[in-house]
mmCIF file with all atom_site columns, C-alpha atoms in Angstrom:
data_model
loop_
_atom_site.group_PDB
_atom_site.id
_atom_site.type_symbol
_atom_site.label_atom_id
_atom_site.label_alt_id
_atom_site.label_comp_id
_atom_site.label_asym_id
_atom_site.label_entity_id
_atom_site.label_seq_id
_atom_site.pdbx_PDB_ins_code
_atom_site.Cartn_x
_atom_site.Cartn_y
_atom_site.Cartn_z
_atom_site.occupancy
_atom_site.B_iso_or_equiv
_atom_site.pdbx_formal_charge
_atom_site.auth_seq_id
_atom_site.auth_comp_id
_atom_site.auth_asym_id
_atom_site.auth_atom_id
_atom_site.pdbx_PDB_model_num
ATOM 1   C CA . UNK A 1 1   ? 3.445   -13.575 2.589   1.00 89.00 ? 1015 UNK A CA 1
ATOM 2   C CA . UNK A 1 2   ? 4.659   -13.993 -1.296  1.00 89.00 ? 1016 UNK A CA 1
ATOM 3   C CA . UNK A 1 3   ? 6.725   -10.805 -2.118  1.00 89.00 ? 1017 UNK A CA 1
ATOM 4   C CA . UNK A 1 4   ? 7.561   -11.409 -5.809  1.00 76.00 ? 1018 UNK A CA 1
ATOM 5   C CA . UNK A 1 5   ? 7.761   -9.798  -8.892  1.00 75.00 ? 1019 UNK A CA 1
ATOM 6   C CA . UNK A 1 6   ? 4.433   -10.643 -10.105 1.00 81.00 ? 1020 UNK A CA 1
ATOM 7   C CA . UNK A 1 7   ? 4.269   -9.464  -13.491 1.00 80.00 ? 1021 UNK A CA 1
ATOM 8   C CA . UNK A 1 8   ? 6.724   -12.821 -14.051 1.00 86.00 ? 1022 UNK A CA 1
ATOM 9   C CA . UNK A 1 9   ? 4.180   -14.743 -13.180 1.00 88.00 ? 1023 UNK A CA 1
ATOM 10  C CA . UNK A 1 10  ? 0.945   -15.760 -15.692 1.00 91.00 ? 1024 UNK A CA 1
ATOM 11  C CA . UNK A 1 11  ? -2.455  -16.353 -13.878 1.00 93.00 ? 1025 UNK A CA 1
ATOM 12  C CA . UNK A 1 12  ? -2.792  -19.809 -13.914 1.00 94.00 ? 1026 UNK A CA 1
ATOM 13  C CA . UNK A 1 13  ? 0.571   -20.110 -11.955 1.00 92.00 ? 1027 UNK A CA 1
ATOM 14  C CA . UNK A 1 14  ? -0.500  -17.198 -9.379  1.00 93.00 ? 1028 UNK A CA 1
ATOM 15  C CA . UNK A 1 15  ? -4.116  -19.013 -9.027  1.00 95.00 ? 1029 UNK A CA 1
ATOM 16  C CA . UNK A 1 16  ? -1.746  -22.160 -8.366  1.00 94.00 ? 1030 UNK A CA 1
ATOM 17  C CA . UNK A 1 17  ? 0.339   -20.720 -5.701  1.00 93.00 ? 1031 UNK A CA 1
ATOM 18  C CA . UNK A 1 18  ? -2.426  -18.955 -4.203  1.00 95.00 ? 1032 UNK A CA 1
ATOM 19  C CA . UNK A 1 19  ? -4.705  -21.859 -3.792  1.00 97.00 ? 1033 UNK A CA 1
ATOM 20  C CA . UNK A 1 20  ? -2.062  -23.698 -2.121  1.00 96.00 ? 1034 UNK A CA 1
ATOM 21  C CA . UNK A 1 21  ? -1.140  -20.894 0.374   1.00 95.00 ? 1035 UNK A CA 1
ATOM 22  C CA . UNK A 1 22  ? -4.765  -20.640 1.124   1.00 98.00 ? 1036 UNK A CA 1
ATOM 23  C CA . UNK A 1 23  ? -4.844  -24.732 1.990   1.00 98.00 ? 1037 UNK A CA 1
ATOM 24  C CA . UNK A 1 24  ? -1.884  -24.889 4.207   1.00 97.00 ? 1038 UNK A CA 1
ATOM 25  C CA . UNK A 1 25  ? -3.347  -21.704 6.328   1.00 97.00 ? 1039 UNK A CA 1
ATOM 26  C CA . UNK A 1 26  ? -5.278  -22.130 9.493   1.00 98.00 ? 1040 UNK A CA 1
ATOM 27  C CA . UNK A 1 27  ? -8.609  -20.680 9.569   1.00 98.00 ? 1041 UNK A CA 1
ATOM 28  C CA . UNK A 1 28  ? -8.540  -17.344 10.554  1.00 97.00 ? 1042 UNK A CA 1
ATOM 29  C CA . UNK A 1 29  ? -4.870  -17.281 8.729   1.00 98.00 ? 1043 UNK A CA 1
ATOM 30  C CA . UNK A 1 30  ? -3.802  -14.448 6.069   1.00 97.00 ? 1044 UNK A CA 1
ATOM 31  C CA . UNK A 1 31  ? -2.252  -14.403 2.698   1.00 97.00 ? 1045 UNK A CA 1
ATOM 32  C CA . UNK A 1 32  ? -0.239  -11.068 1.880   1.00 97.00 ? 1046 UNK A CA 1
ATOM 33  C CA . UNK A 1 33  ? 0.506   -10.777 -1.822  1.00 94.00 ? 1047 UNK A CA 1
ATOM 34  C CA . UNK A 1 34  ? 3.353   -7.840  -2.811  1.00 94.00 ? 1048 UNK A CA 1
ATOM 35  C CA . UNK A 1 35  ? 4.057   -7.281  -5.941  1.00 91.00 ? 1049 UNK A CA 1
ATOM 36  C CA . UNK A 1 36  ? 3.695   -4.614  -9.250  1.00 92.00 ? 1050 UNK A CA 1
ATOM 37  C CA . UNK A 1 37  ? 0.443   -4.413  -10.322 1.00 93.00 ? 1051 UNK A CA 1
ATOM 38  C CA . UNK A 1 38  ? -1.500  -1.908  -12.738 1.00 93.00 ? 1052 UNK A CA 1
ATOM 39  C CA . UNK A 1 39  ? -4.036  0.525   -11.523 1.00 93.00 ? 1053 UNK A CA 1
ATOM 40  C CA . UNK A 1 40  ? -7.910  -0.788  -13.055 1.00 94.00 ? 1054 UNK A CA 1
ATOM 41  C CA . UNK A 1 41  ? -7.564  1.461   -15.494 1.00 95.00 ? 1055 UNK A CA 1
ATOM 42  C CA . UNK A 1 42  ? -4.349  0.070   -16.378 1.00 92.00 ? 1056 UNK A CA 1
ATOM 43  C CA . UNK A 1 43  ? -3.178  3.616   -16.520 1.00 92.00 ? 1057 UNK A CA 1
ATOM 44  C CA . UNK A 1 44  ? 0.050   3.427   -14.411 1.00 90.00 ? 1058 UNK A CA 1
ATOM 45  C CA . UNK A 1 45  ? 2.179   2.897   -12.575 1.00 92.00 ? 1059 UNK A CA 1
ATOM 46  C CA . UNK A 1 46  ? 5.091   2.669   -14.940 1.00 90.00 ? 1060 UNK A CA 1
ATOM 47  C CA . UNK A 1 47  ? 7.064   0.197   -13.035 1.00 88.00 ? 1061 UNK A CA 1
ATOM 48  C CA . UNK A 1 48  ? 4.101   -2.118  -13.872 1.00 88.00 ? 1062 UNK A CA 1
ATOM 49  C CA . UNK A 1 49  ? 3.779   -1.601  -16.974 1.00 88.00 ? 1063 UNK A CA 1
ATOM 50  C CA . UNK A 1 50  ? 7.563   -1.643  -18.211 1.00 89.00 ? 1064 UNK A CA 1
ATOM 51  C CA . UNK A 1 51  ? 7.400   -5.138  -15.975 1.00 86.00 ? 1065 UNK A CA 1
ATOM 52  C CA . UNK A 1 52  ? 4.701   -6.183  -18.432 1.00 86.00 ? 1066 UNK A CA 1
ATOM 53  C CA . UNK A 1 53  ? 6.486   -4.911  -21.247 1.00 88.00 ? 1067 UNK A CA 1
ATOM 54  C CA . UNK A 1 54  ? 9.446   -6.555  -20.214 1.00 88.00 ? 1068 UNK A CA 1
ATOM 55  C CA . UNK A 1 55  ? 7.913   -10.008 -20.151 1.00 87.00 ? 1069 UNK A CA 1
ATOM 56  C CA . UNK A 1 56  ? 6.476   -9.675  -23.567 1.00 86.00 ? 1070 UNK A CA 1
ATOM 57  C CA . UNK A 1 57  ? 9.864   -8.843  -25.062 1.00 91.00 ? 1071 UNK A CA 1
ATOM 58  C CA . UNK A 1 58  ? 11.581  -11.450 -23.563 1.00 90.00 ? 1072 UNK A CA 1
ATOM 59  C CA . UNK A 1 59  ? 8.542   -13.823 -24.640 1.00 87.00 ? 1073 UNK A CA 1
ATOM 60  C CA . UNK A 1 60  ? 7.947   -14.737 -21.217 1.00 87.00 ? 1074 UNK A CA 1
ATOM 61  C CA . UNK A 1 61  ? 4.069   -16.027 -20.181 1.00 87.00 ? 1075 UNK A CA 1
ATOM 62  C CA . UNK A 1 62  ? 3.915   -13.510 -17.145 1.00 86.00 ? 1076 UNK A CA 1
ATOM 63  C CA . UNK A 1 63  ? 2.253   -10.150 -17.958 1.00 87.00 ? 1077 UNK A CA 1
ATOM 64  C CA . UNK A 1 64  ? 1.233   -6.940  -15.430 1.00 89.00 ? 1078 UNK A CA 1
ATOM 65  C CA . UNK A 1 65  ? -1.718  -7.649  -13.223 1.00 93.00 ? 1079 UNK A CA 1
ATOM 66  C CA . UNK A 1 66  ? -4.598  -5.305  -12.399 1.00 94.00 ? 1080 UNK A CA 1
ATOM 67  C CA . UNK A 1 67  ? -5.197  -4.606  -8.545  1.00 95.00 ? 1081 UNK A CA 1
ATOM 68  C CA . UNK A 1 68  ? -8.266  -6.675  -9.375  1.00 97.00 ? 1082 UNK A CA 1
ATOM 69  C CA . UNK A 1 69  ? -7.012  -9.204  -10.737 1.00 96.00 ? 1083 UNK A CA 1
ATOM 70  C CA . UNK A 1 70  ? -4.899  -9.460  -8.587  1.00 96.00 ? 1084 UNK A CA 1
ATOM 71  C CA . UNK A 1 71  ? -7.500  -9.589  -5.943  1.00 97.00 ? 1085 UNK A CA 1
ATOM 72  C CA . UNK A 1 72  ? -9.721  -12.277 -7.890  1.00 97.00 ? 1086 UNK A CA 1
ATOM 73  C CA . UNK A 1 73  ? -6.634  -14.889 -7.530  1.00 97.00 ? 1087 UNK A CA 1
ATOM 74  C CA . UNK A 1 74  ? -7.348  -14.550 -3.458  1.00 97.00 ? 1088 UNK A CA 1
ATOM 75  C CA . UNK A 1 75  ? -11.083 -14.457 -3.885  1.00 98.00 ? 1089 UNK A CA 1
ATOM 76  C CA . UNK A 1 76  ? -10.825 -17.061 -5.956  1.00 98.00 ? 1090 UNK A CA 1
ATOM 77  C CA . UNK A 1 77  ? -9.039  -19.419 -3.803  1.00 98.00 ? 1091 UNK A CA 1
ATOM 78  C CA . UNK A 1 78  ? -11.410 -18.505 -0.838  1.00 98.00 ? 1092 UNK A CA 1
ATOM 79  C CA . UNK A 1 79  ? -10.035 -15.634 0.679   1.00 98.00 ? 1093 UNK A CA 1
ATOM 80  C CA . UNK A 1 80  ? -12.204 -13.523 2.118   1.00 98.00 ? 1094 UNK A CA 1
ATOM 81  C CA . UNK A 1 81  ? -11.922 -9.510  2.798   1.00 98.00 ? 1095 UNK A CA 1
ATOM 82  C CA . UNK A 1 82  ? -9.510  -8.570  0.069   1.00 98.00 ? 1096 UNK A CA 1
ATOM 83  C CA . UNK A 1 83  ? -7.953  -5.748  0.190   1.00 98.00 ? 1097 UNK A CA 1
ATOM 84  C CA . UNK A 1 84  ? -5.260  -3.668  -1.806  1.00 97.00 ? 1098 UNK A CA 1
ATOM 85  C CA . UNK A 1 85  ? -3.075  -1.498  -0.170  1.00 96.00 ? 1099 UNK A CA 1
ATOM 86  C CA . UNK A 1 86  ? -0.184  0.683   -1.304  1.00 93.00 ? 1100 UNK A CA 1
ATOM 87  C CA . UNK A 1 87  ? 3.353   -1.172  -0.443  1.00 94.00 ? 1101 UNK A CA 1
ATOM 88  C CA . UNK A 1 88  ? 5.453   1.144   -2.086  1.00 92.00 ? 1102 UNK A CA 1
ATOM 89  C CA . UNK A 1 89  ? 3.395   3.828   -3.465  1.00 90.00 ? 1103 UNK A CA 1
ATOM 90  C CA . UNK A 1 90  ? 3.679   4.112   -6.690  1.00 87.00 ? 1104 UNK A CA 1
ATOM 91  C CA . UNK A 1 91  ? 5.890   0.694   -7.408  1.00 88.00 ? 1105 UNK A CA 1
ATOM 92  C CA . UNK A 1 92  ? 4.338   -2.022  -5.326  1.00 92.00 ? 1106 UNK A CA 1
ATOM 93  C CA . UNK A 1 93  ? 0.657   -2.804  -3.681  1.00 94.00 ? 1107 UNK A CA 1
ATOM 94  C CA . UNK A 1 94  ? 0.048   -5.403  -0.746  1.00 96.00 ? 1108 UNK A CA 1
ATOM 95  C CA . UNK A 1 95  ? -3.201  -7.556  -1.997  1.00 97.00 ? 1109 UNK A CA 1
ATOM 96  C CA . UNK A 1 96  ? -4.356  -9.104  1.381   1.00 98.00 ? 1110 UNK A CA 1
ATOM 97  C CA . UNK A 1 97  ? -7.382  -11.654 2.177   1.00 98.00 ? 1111 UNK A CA 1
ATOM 98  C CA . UNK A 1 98  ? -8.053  -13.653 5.116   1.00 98.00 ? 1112 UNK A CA 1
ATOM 99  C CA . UNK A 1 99  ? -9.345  -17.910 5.143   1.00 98.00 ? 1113 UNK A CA 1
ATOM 100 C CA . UNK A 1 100 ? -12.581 -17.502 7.357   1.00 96.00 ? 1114 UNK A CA 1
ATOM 101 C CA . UNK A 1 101 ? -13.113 -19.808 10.601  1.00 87.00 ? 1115 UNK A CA 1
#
């Protein structure tokens, strides 16, 4: 499980951390991602977004995260059956995907 406050985070260093989570799991393993992320439509939720916001004020690389993309970092790494889920509605999702065998 990474509980974090993703919008900290840019892609490449989620990808990064995600591949190597996926790696050290067995086969059959799960990866549980928590964090803020930004409906597809990038329409809410506001803790997201003022996350995002944050980070670009401050200058920072991280930026909010779709549920999607969110779920491409996983898929990308090899995870299979991703899935968002609602955490904390309205604040935080739980991105899960499973390393097949």
């Amino acid at each position: 499980m990474m509980a974090s406050n993703l919008p900290q985070y840019e892609p490449a260093l989620i990808r990064r951390v995600v591949g190597k989570a996926f790696a050290a799991l067995v086969p059959g393993g799960e990866m549980h991602l928590i964090g803020e992320t930004l409906h597809d439509d990038r329409n809410g939720p506001l803790s997201a977004a003022l996350w995002g916001l944050n980070e670009a004020i401050q200058n920072s690389t991280g930026l909010a995260h779709t549920e999607s993309e969110v779920k491409g970092y996983l898929q990308g790494a090899g995870f299979a059956e991703v899935t968002v889920h609602p955490f904390v509605p309205g604040v935080l999702s739980r991105i899960a995907g499973r390393k097949r065998g």
